[in-house]
Coordinates of C-alpha atoms in Angstrom, one line a residue:
Chain A
M1 CA 10.5 -61.9 -121.9
N2 CA 14.0 -62.1 -120.8
L3 CA 17.2 -61.3 -123.2
H4 CA 18.0 -65.0 -123.6
R5 CA 14.7 -65.5 -125.0
V6 CA 14.7 -62.4 -127.2
K7 CA 18.1 -63.5 -128.7
R8 CA 17.0 -67.2 -129.2
L9 CA 13.8 -65.6 -131.1
L10 CA 15.8 -63.3 -133.2
I11 CA 18.2 -66.3 -134.4
L12 CA 15.1 -68.1 -135.1
M13 CA 13.8 -65.6 -137.1
G14 CA 16.9 -65.0 -139.1
V15 CA 17.3 -69.0 -139.6
V16 CA 13.6 -68.8 -140.9
D17 CA 14.2 -66.0 -143.3
M18 CA 17.1 -67.7 -144.9
L19 CA 15.4 -71.0 -145.4
V20 CA 12.2 -69.3 -146.8
F21 CA 13.8 -67.0 -149.1
G22 CA 16.9 -69.0 -149.8
G23 CA 14.4 -71.8 -150.7
W24 CA 12.3 -69.9 -152.6
I25 CA 15.3 -68.1 -154.7
A26 CA 16.7 -71.7 -155.1
H27 CA 13.4 -73.2 -156.4
E28 CA 13.1 -70.4 -159.0
Y29 CA 16.6 -70.5 -160.3
G30 CA 16.1 -74.4 -160.4
A31 CA 12.4 -74.1 -162.4
R32 CA 14.5 -71.8 -164.9
S33 CA 17.3 -74.5 -165.9
G34 CA 15.3 -76.6 -167.8
D35 CA 14.6 -76.5 -171.8
R36 CA 13.8 -73.1 -172.9
I37 CA 10.8 -72.7 -175.3
E38 CA 9.4 -69.5 -177.1
L39 CA 5.9 -68.6 -176.4
P40 CA 4.3 -65.7 -178.7
I41 CA 2.8 -62.9 -177.2
Y42 CA 0.4 -60.1 -178.0
G43 CA -1.3 -57.1 -176.6
Y44 CA 1.3 -54.7 -175.1
D45 CA 0.4 -52.7 -172.1
P46 CA 3.5 -51.1 -170.6
R47 CA 2.8 -50.1 -167.0
D48 CA 4.4 -47.9 -164.6
L49 CA 4.2 -49.8 -161.1
L50 CA 5.0 -48.4 -158.0
S51 CA 7.5 -51.6 -157.7
G52 CA 9.2 -51.0 -161.0
H53 CA 8.2 -50.8 -164.6
Y54 CA 6.8 -53.7 -166.2
V55 CA 5.2 -54.9 -169.6
Q56 CA 1.5 -56.6 -169.3
F57 CA 0.8 -58.9 -172.2
H58 CA -1.0 -62.0 -173.2
L59 CA 0.2 -65.3 -174.2
V60 CA -1.0 -66.4 -177.6
A61 CA -1.5 -69.7 -176.1
E62 CA -4.2 -68.2 -173.8
R63 CA -6.2 -67.2 -176.9
E64 CA -5.4 -70.9 -178.4
A65 CA -6.5 -72.7 -175.5
A66 CA -9.8 -70.5 -175.2
A67 CA -10.8 -71.4 -178.8
L68 CA -10.7 -75.1 -177.8
G69 CA -13.9 -74.3 -175.7
L70 CA -12.5 -76.0 -172.2
D71 CA -14.6 -76.4 -169.4
A72 CA -14.3 -73.9 -166.3
G73 CA -11.7 -75.0 -163.8
P74 CA -8.0 -76.3 -164.0
V75 CA -6.8 -77.0 -167.8
S76 CA -4.2 -78.0 -169.2
V77 CA -3.0 -78.2 -172.7
C78 CA -0.3 -79.8 -174.9
I79 CA 2.0 -77.3 -177.2
E80 CA 4.0 -78.2 -179.9
R81 CA 6.7 -76.2 -181.8
G82 CA 5.5 -74.5 -185.2
A83 CA 6.8 -73.5 -188.6
D84 CA 7.3 -70.2 -186.8
G85 CA 9.9 -71.6 -184.5
Q86 CA 7.4 -71.1 -181.5
H87 CA 5.3 -73.2 -179.6
H88 CA 1.4 -73.5 -180.0
V89 CA -1.4 -75.2 -178.4
T90 CA -2.5 -77.9 -180.2
H91 CA -5.1 -79.9 -178.2
A92 CA -6.4 -80.4 -174.8
R93 CA -4.2 -82.8 -172.6
A94 CA -5.8 -86.0 -171.4
P95 CA -4.8 -87.1 -168.2
G96 CA -1.6 -89.0 -168.2
E97 CA -0.8 -88.0 -172.0
A98 CA 3.0 -87.6 -172.5
C99 CA 3.5 -83.9 -174.3
T100 CA 4.7 -80.6 -173.3
F101 CA 2.1 -78.9 -171.7
L102 CA 0.9 -75.8 -170.0
A103 CA -1.1 -75.9 -166.8
G104 CA -4.0 -73.0 -166.1
T105 CA -7.2 -72.3 -165.0
S106 CA -10.4 -71.7 -167.3
E107 CA -13.0 -69.1 -166.3
S108 CA -15.6 -67.6 -168.4
S109 CA -14.2 -68.6 -171.7
R110 CA -10.8 -67.2 -170.6
V111 CA -7.5 -69.1 -170.0
D112 CA -4.9 -67.9 -167.7
F113 CA -1.5 -69.5 -167.4
G114 CA -0.1 -67.3 -164.6
V115 CA 2.1 -65.2 -166.9
D116 CA 1.1 -61.8 -167.7
R117 CA 4.0 -59.4 -166.8
F118 CA 7.7 -58.7 -167.4
Y119 CA 9.7 -56.3 -165.4
V120 CA 11.6 -54.2 -167.6
D121 CA 14.6 -51.5 -166.9
E122 CA 13.3 -47.9 -166.5
R123 CA 15.1 -46.6 -169.3
R124 CA 13.8 -49.4 -171.3
A125 CA 10.3 -48.9 -170.5
N126 CA 9.7 -45.9 -172.9
E127 CA 10.9 -48.2 -175.8
V128 CA 8.5 -51.1 -175.0
G129 CA 5.6 -48.5 -175.1
R130 CA 6.4 -48.0 -179.1
V131 CA 6.9 -51.6 -180.1
R132 CA 4.2 -53.7 -181.9
E133 CA 3.9 -57.1 -181.7
G134 CA 4.9 -59.5 -184.5
P135 CA 6.2 -62.7 -185.4
R136 CA 9.7 -61.8 -183.6
T137 CA 8.2 -61.1 -180.4
Y138 CA 7.9 -63.8 -177.9
L139 CA 8.8 -64.8 -174.3
V140 CA 11.3 -67.4 -173.5
V141 CA 10.4 -69.8 -170.8
T142 CA 10.8 -73.0 -169.4
V143 CA 8.1 -75.1 -168.5
D144 CA 8.4 -77.5 -165.1
A145 CA 6.8 -81.1 -164.9
A146 CA 3.6 -79.6 -163.4
G147 CA 3.2 -77.3 -166.6
G148 CA 4.1 -74.2 -164.7
V149 CA 5.3 -71.4 -166.8
H150 CA 8.6 -69.7 -165.7
P151 CA 9.8 -66.4 -167.8
I152 CA 13.4 -66.0 -168.6
E153 CA 13.8 -63.3 -171.3
L154 CA 11.2 -61.2 -173.2
V155 CA 12.0 -60.8 -177.0
V156 CA 10.7 -57.8 -178.8
D157 CA 11.1 -57.6 -182.4
G158 CA 14.0 -59.8 -182.5
K159 CA 15.6 -57.8 -179.7
S160 CA 16.3 -58.9 -175.9
L161 CA 14.5 -56.6 -173.4
A162 CA 15.7 -58.4 -170.3
A163 CA 16.9 -61.6 -168.9
T164 CA 17.2 -63.1 -165.5
R165 CA 20.5 -63.4 -164.5
Chain B
M1 CA 32.8 -40.9 -116.8
K2 CA 34.6 -37.4 -116.7
L3 CA 31.7 -35.8 -114.9
V4 CA 31.5 -38.8 -112.7
R5 CA 35.4 -38.3 -111.9
K6 CA 34.8 -34.6 -111.3
L7 CA 31.6 -35.3 -109.0
E8 CA 34.1 -37.6 -107.2
E9 CA 36.7 -34.8 -106.7
W10 CA 34.4 -32.1 -105.4
R11 CA 33.1 -34.5 -103.0
N12 CA 36.3 -35.3 -101.7
A13 CA 37.1 -31.8 -101.3
G14 CA 34.1 -30.9 -99.5
L15 CA 32.5 -28.5 -102.3
I16 CA 29.5 -30.6 -102.3
D17 CA 27.7 -33.7 -100.4
D18 CA 26.5 -36.8 -101.4
A19 CA 22.6 -35.3 -102.0
H20 CA 24.1 -32.9 -104.3
V21 CA 26.1 -35.7 -106.3
A22 CA 22.8 -37.8 -106.5
S23 CA 20.8 -34.7 -107.7
I24 CA 23.3 -33.8 -110.5
M25 CA 23.7 -37.5 -111.5
R26 CA 20.0 -37.9 -112.1
H27 CA 19.8 -34.5 -113.7
E28 CA 22.4 -35.5 -116.3
E29 CA 21.0 -39.0 -116.6
Q30 CA 17.6 -37.3 -117.9
Q31 CA 19.4 -35.1 -120.1
S32 CA 21.2 -38.0 -121.7
H33 CA 17.9 -39.8 -122.2
G34 CA 16.5 -36.8 -124.0
A35 CA 19.5 -36.6 -126.3
Q36 CA 19.6 -40.6 -127.0
W37 CA 16.1 -39.8 -128.4
G38 CA 17.7 -37.3 -130.6
V39 CA 20.5 -39.6 -131.7
W40 CA 18.1 -42.3 -132.3
G41 CA 15.4 -40.1 -134.3
I42 CA 18.4 -38.7 -136.4
G43 CA 19.8 -42.8 -136.8
A44 CA 16.1 -43.6 -138.1
V45 CA 15.9 -41.1 -140.5
G46 CA 19.4 -41.8 -141.8
A47 CA 18.7 -45.5 -142.1
L48 CA 15.3 -44.9 -143.9
A49 CA 17.3 -42.4 -146.5
V50 CA 20.1 -45.1 -147.0
T51 CA 17.5 -47.6 -147.8
T52 CA 15.3 -45.8 -150.0
G53 CA 18.3 -44.7 -151.8
I54 CA 19.6 -48.1 -152.4
I55 CA 16.2 -49.2 -153.5
S56 CA 15.9 -46.3 -156.0
V57 CA 19.6 -46.8 -157.4
V58 CA 18.7 -50.4 -157.9
S59 CA 15.5 -49.6 -159.6
A60 CA 17.2 -47.2 -161.6
N61 CA 19.9 -49.6 -162.8
W62 CA 17.6 -52.8 -163.1
D63 CA 19.3 -54.3 -166.1
V64 CA 22.7 -53.2 -164.9
V65 CA 22.7 -54.8 -161.6
P66 CA 22.7 -58.7 -161.4
A67 CA 19.7 -60.3 -160.3
W68 CA 22.0 -62.3 -157.8
A69 CA 23.3 -58.6 -156.6
K70 CA 19.6 -57.3 -155.9
L71 CA 18.9 -60.3 -153.8
L72 CA 22.0 -60.4 -152.0
V73 CA 21.7 -56.7 -150.9
A74 CA 18.1 -57.3 -149.8
L75 CA 18.9 -60.5 -147.8
S76 CA 21.6 -58.5 -146.4
L77 CA 19.1 -55.8 -145.2
L78 CA 16.8 -58.4 -143.9
I79 CA 19.4 -60.1 -141.7
G80 CA 21.3 -56.8 -141.1
A81 CA 17.8 -55.5 -139.4
L82 CA 18.0 -58.5 -136.8
G83 CA 21.5 -58.0 -136.2
G84 CA 20.6 -54.6 -135.2
A85 CA 17.7 -55.8 -133.2
W86 CA 20.6 -58.1 -131.7
R87 CA 22.6 -55.3 -130.6
T88 CA 19.9 -53.2 -129.3
A89 CA 18.1 -55.7 -127.6
R90 CA 20.0 -55.4 -124.3
F91 CA 19.1 -51.4 -124.1
E92 CA 16.8 -50.1 -121.6
S93 CA 14.4 -48.9 -123.9
P94 CA 12.6 -51.1 -126.2
W95 CA 12.4 -48.5 -129.1
P96 CA 15.7 -49.1 -131.0
R97 CA 15.0 -52.7 -131.0
D98 CA 11.5 -52.3 -132.0
L99 CA 12.6 -50.0 -134.8
F100 CA 15.1 -52.7 -136.2
L101 CA 11.9 -55.2 -136.2
F102 CA 9.7 -52.9 -137.5
F103 CA 12.4 -52.2 -140.4
H104 CA 12.7 -56.1 -140.7
D105 CA 9.0 -56.5 -141.2
G106 CA 9.2 -53.8 -144.3
M107 CA 12.0 -55.7 -145.7
V108 CA 10.2 -59.0 -145.5
L109 CA 7.4 -57.5 -147.8
A110 CA 10.3 -55.5 -149.8
T111 CA 12.0 -58.7 -150.2
I112 CA 9.0 -60.8 -151.6
G113 CA 8.1 -58.1 -153.8
L114 CA 11.8 -58.3 -155.5
V115 CA 11.9 -61.7 -155.8
A116 CA 8.4 -61.5 -157.6
Q117 CA 10.1 -59.0 -159.9
I118 CA 13.2 -60.5 -160.8
F119 CA 11.3 -63.7 -161.4
H120 CA 8.4 -62.2 -163.0
L121 CA 6.0 -63.6 -160.7
H122 CA 2.3 -62.7 -160.4
G123 CA -1.0 -64.5 -159.1
H124 CA -2.2 -65.6 -155.6
A125 CA -1.7 -62.0 -154.5
W126 CA -2.8 -63.0 -150.8
R127 CA 0.3 -65.0 -150.4
A128 CA 2.7 -62.2 -150.0
P129 CA 0.8 -60.3 -147.0
A130 CA 0.2 -64.0 -145.7
L131 CA 3.7 -64.8 -145.6
C132 CA 4.6 -61.4 -144.2
A133 CA 2.1 -62.2 -141.4
L134 CA 3.8 -65.5 -140.5
L135 CA 7.2 -64.2 -140.6
A136 CA 6.2 -60.8 -138.4
L137 CA 4.7 -63.2 -135.8
P138 CA 7.8 -63.6 -133.8
A139 CA 8.8 -59.9 -133.8
A140 CA 5.2 -58.9 -132.6
A141 CA 5.8 -61.6 -129.9
I142 CA 9.1 -60.1 -128.9
S143 CA 8.3 -56.5 -129.0
R144 CA 7.0 -54.9 -125.9
R145 CA 4.9 -52.2 -128.0
S146 CA 1.8 -52.9 -130.0
L147 CA 3.0 -51.5 -133.1
L148 CA 4.3 -55.0 -134.3
T149 CA 1.3 -56.4 -133.6
Y150 CA -0.7 -54.0 -135.7
V151 CA 1.6 -54.9 -138.8
V152 CA 0.7 -58.4 -138.1
L153 CA -3.2 -57.6 -138.0
A154 CA -2.7 -55.5 -141.1
H155 CA -1.1 -58.5 -143.1
V156 CA -3.9 -60.7 -141.7
T157 CA -6.6 -58.4 -143.0
V158 CA -5.2 -57.7 -146.3
A159 CA -4.4 -61.4 -147.1
S160 CA -7.9 -62.5 -145.9
L161 CA -9.6 -59.8 -148.5
L162 CA -7.2 -60.8 -151.2
L163 CA -8.0 -64.5 -150.6
L164 CA -11.8 -63.9 -150.6
D165 CA -11.9 -61.9 -153.5
E166 CA -9.7 -64.7 -155.3
V167 CA -12.1 -67.3 -154.3
G168 CA -14.9 -65.3 -155.6
W169 CA -16.6 -64.6 -151.9
I170 CA -16.4 -60.7 -152.2
E171 CA -18.7 -60.4 -155.3
G172 CA -22.6 -60.0 -154.7
Q173 CA -24.4 -58.0 -152.0
G174 CA -21.3 -58.1 -149.6
L175 CA -23.3 -60.3 -147.1
T176 CA -20.1 -62.8 -146.8
L177 CA -17.6 -60.0 -146.7
R178 CA -19.5 -58.3 -143.5
F179 CA -20.4 -61.4 -141.8
L180 CA -16.5 -62.4 -142.2
T181 CA -15.4 -59.2 -141.2
A182 CA -17.7 -59.0 -138.1
G183 CA -16.7 -62.4 -137.0
L184 CA -13.0 -61.5 -137.4
G185 CA -13.5 -58.4 -135.5
L186 CA -15.3 -60.3 -132.7
S187 CA -12.8 -63.2 -132.9
L188 CA -9.7 -60.1 -132.2
I189 CA -11.8 -58.9 -129.2
A190 CA -12.5 -62.3 -127.7
G191 CA -8.8 -63.3 -128.3
A192 CA -7.4 -59.9 -126.3
R193 CA -9.5 -61.2 -123.6
L194 CA -7.5 -64.2 -123.4
L195 CA -4.3 -62.2 -123.6
D196 CA -5.0 -59.9 -121.4
E197 CA -3.2 -61.0 -118.4
P198 CA 0.1 -62.1 -120.4
R199 CA 0.3 -59.6 -123.2
A200 CA -1.4 -56.5 -122.4
E201 CA 0.1 -54.5 -125.5
I202 CA -0.8 -57.5 -128.0
A203 CA -4.4 -57.6 -126.4
G204 CA -4.6 -54.0 -126.8
A205 CA -3.9 -54.0 -130.5
L206 CA -6.3 -56.8 -131.0
R207 CA -9.1 -55.0 -129.4
V208 CA -8.3 -51.7 -131.1
W209 CA -8.1 -53.8 -134.6
G210 CA -11.6 -55.9 -133.6
F211 CA -13.4 -52.5 -132.8
A212 CA -12.3 -50.9 -136.0
L213 CA -13.3 -53.9 -137.8
L214 CA -16.9 -54.0 -136.2
G215 CA -16.9 -50.1 -136.6
C216 CA -16.4 -50.6 -140.5
V217 CA -18.9 -53.4 -141.0
V218 CA -21.6 -50.9 -138.9
V219 CA -20.7 -47.8 -140.9
H220 CA -21.1 -49.9 -144.2
A221 CA -24.0 -51.9 -143.2
C222 CA -26.1 -49.0 -142.4
A223 CA -25.0 -47.2 -145.9
V224 CA -25.8 -50.3 -148.0
W225 CA -28.0 -52.8 -146.4
S226 CA -30.8 -50.3 -145.8
G227 CA -30.3 -48.1 -149.1
A228 CA -32.3 -47.8 -152.0
S229 CA -29.2 -48.2 -154.6
E230 CA -28.2 -51.3 -155.4
Y231 CA -24.7 -52.8 -154.1
S232 CA -24.3 -55.2 -156.8
S233 CA -27.0 -57.3 -158.9
H234 CA -24.6 -60.5 -158.6
L235 CA -25.9 -63.2 -156.2
E236 CA -23.3 -64.5 -153.7
P237 CA -22.5 -68.3 -153.6
Q238 CA -24.8 -69.8 -151.1
L239 CA -22.1 -71.8 -149.6
A240 CA -20.1 -68.4 -148.7
V241 CA -23.0 -66.9 -147.2
Y242 CA -23.5 -70.1 -144.9
A243 CA -20.1 -70.2 -144.2
S244 CA -19.3 -66.8 -142.9
G245 CA -22.8 -66.5 -141.3
A246 CA -22.0 -69.5 -139.4
F247 CA -18.3 -68.2 -138.5
F248 CA -20.2 -65.2 -137.0
G249 CA -22.4 -66.9 -135.2
L250 CA -19.6 -68.9 -133.6
A251 CA -18.1 -65.9 -132.7
M252 CA -20.9 -64.7 -130.9
V253 CA -21.0 -67.9 -129.1
V254 CA -17.6 -67.6 -128.0
H255 CA -18.1 -64.2 -126.6
V256 CA -21.1 -64.9 -124.8
A257 CA -19.4 -67.9 -123.3
L258 CA -16.2 -65.7 -122.2
E259 CA -18.7 -63.4 -120.7
L260 CA -20.6 -66.0 -118.7
G261 CA -17.3 -67.8 -117.8
T262 CA -15.7 -64.5 -116.6
P263 CA -16.8 -63.0 -113.3
S264 CA -17.1 -59.2 -113.9
T265 CA -19.3 -56.0 -113.2
G266 CA -21.5 -54.8 -116.0
R267 CA -21.9 -58.5 -117.8
A268 CA -25.7 -58.1 -118.1
K269 CA -25.0 -54.5 -120.0
R270 CA -22.4 -56.3 -122.5
L271 CA -24.7 -59.4 -123.0
L272 CA -27.6 -57.2 -124.0
A273 CA -25.2 -55.3 -126.1
L274 CA -23.9 -58.4 -128.0
T275 CA -27.7 -59.5 -128.4
T276 CA -28.6 -56.3 -130.0
F277 CA -25.8 -56.3 -132.4
A278 CA -26.4 -59.8 -133.2
V279 CA -30.1 -59.3 -133.8
L280 CA -29.6 -55.8 -135.8
F281 CA -26.7 -57.5 -138.1
A282 CA -28.9 -60.3 -138.8
G283 CA -31.9 -58.4 -139.6
A284 CA -29.9 -56.0 -141.8
A285 CA -28.4 -59.3 -143.5
M286 CA -31.8 -60.9 -143.9
I287 CA -33.2 -57.7 -145.5
S288 CA -30.1 -57.5 -148.0
A289 CA -30.9 -61.2 -148.8
T290 CA -34.2 -60.8 -149.5
R291 CA -34.2 -57.7 -151.4
D292 CA -35.3 -57.8 -155.1
T293 CA -32.2 -56.4 -156.8
T294 CA -34.0 -55.8 -160.3
S295 CA -35.6 -52.5 -159.3
S296 CA -33.7 -49.6 -157.7
F297 CA -37.0 -47.8 -156.9
A298 CA -37.4 -47.6 -153.0
S299 CA -41.2 -47.1 -153.1
E300 CA -41.8 -50.6 -154.8
H301 CA -40.1 -52.2 -151.7
L302 CA -41.7 -49.9 -148.8
G303 CA -42.0 -52.4 -146.1
Q304 CA -38.3 -53.6 -146.5
Q305 CA -37.2 -50.0 -146.9
L306 CA -39.0 -49.0 -143.8
L307 CA -37.6 -52.1 -141.9
G308 CA -34.0 -51.4 -143.1
F309 CA -34.3 -47.6 -142.0
A310 CA -35.6 -48.6 -138.7
L311 CA -32.7 -51.4 -138.0
A312 CA -30.1 -48.6 -139.4
C313 CA -31.6 -46.2 -136.9
A314 CA -31.5 -48.8 -134.0
L315 CA -28.0 -49.8 -134.8
C316 CA -26.8 -45.8 -134.6
I317 CA -28.7 -45.4 -131.5
T318 CA -27.2 -48.5 -130.1
V319 CA -23.8 -47.5 -130.7
A320 CA -24.3 -43.8 -129.5
V321 CA -25.6 -45.1 -126.3
A322 CA -22.8 -47.5 -125.8
A323 CA -20.2 -44.5 -126.8
A324 CA -22.0 -42.4 -124.1
H325 CA -21.4 -45.0 -121.5
A326 CA -18.0 -45.8 -122.4
G327 CA -17.4 -41.8 -122.3
S328 CA -16.5 -41.3 -125.4
Q329 CA -18.1 -37.9 -126.6
R330 CA -16.4 -38.4 -130.2
G331 CA -18.0 -41.9 -130.9
T332 CA -21.5 -40.5 -129.3
N333 CA -21.1 -37.2 -132.1
L334 CA -20.3 -40.0 -135.0
A335 CA -23.3 -42.0 -134.4
T336 CA -25.6 -39.1 -134.1
L337 CA -24.5 -37.7 -137.2
A338 CA -24.7 -41.0 -138.8
L339 CA -28.2 -41.4 -137.5
A340 CA -29.0 -37.7 -138.8
T341 CA -27.8 -38.5 -142.1
R342 CA -29.7 -41.7 -142.6
I343 CA -32.8 -39.9 -141.4
L344 CA -31.9 -37.3 -144.2
F345 CA -31.4 -40.2 -146.8
F346 CA -34.7 -42.0 -146.0
Y347 CA -36.7 -38.8 -147.2
V348 CA -34.5 -38.5 -150.2
E349 CA -35.1 -42.4 -151.1
L350 CA -39.1 -41.9 -150.5
A351 CA -39.1 -38.8 -152.7
K352 CA -40.9 -39.2 -156.0
D353 CA -40.8 -35.5 -157.2
L354 CA -39.8 -32.2 -155.8
M355 CA -43.1 -31.6 -153.7
T356 CA -42.4 -34.7 -152.0
T357 CA -38.6 -34.0 -151.4
G358 CA -39.6 -30.4 -150.2
A359 CA -42.2 -31.7 -147.9
G360 CA -39.8 -34.6 -146.7
L361 CA -37.0 -31.8 -146.4
I362 CA -39.1 -29.7 -144.1
V363 CA -40.1 -32.5 -142.2
T364 CA -36.9 -33.8 -141.8
G365 CA -35.4 -30.4 -140.8
A366 CA -38.4 -30.0 -138.3
V367 CA -37.1 -33.3 -136.8
F368 CA -33.5 -32.4 -136.5
L369 CA -34.4 -29.1 -134.6
G370 CA -36.8 -31.0 -132.3
L371 CA -33.6 -33.5 -131.8
A372 CA -31.4 -30.7 -131.4
Y373 CA -33.5 -28.9 -128.8
G374 CA -34.3 -32.2 -126.9
W375 CA -30.9 -33.0 -126.5
W376 CA -30.1 -29.5 -125.6
R377 CA -32.7 -29.7 -123.0
L378 CA -31.4 -33.0 -121.7
R379 CA -27.9 -31.7 -121.5
R380 CA -29.1 -29.0 -119.3
V381 CA -30.9 -31.6 -116.8
L382 CA -28.6 -34.5 -117.0
P383 CA -25.7 -34.7 -115.1
V384 CA -22.1 -34.5 -116.9
N385 CA -19.7 -37.1 -116.5
G386 CA -16.7 -34.8 -116.3
P387 CA -14.0 -33.4 -119.1
G388 CA -14.8 -35.3 -122.1
G389 CA -17.8 -37.3 -120.5
A390 CA -20.9 -37.6 -122.5
S391 CA -24.1 -36.4 -120.5

């Protein structure tokens, strides 16, 4: 392969890199610019992954959706703000129904909304390990038009652990 | 430059002639080539240390460093790697450029991980290596070495495994996975034949990876398919088994067509080897599919056990003979070892009590000793191909 062709390919690689990663990052930032809602969480499990520290948890919405007895496959459930100020699942969403909803998949009486971890600073990882779940423990997210959940902030016992800036 | 000027002066003064000048220049060039390697080696270690250090510092101050700064650093390193490849592209040695491209491949994976961490993303794990494979393709095309092709192949293999796992095709007795792995291995080897002429280094990597996949399948098939212990009690989706079997069959057909379409010596032997492989593979697959998974006692399925044992032995013998023909003493020894292990396990599987086990082991030992003696006798009679060659 001659030098000119090599350089052309290198330019192409640079352009593709910027388009792929730039587009991806822009999309993720954009998805987090909508209205914020609070989803309660439970089942802390602080982990130490090679790539960094993160907290593994379950959304209470998963438990609430599973209780609806949905069929296996893609599911969507409507959510509404409850008396505790956080959003809870109310019912399975009918096709075309207008409501704030979460989209996920149901399998073996378990519902997954694609959110189960939050990365935290190394120095805060130990604090997370000692925290218990409670009414002031929740995940701040935005929900896109397709029902996708985008985490923004993890609040534990009323204290924000981290936020995407 | 100083040396050239000095040499010029000495030649003009009549101290040395042209032949001496040429010899000295050649010697100095060789010396500087060695020194360049040292410089590049030290430079590579330094760059790696700086990169790892940046990652560690950013990780340690995850909350302090804003997300945009982390992303900016990652993107800078990504584009910087390409810049380095650009600067070194005109060098005679392709190693500096290829090292920068290798670093770029690593940064692609690191950037994907970083974005996933910053935005707390998870799920569809196969997408990350699939994207890496896609973005690493141009680097593999540019490189004059196989290294970057191996990077693409590794990403493709990992992405395929993760995707299969996600759709539930890996569960069960492993028929689907083995059919797909063997099919992929055969496809890569077939692809290598097509790329031999224009890109020998890519073809070489495809061939090595393809044979490695086939080797993994053969070893695993020998261990699982003809064994008494159950791999899994879950049944695989019928669609998955049929689709993967069809892929394997198609890869075999492509191979046979390529063999028939290419005039070369030794075609009959290769076709025979392919046919033997297909028959053994399909036979082992059938045994696996028809085995009763509710019981783990070999004695209750003696017919299947015997057939499975025979197929495993035939497979090992085929590999041993092929390796011997290819002149690979290590391959022959490994296949012979696998055969011996299989024979040993056969007795263990059939044993019901200590008496049977003892008798079986005595017979096994005698068979092994007989094989060893026969092998030794053959080696003394048959001609040896040369250093490293099998007899």
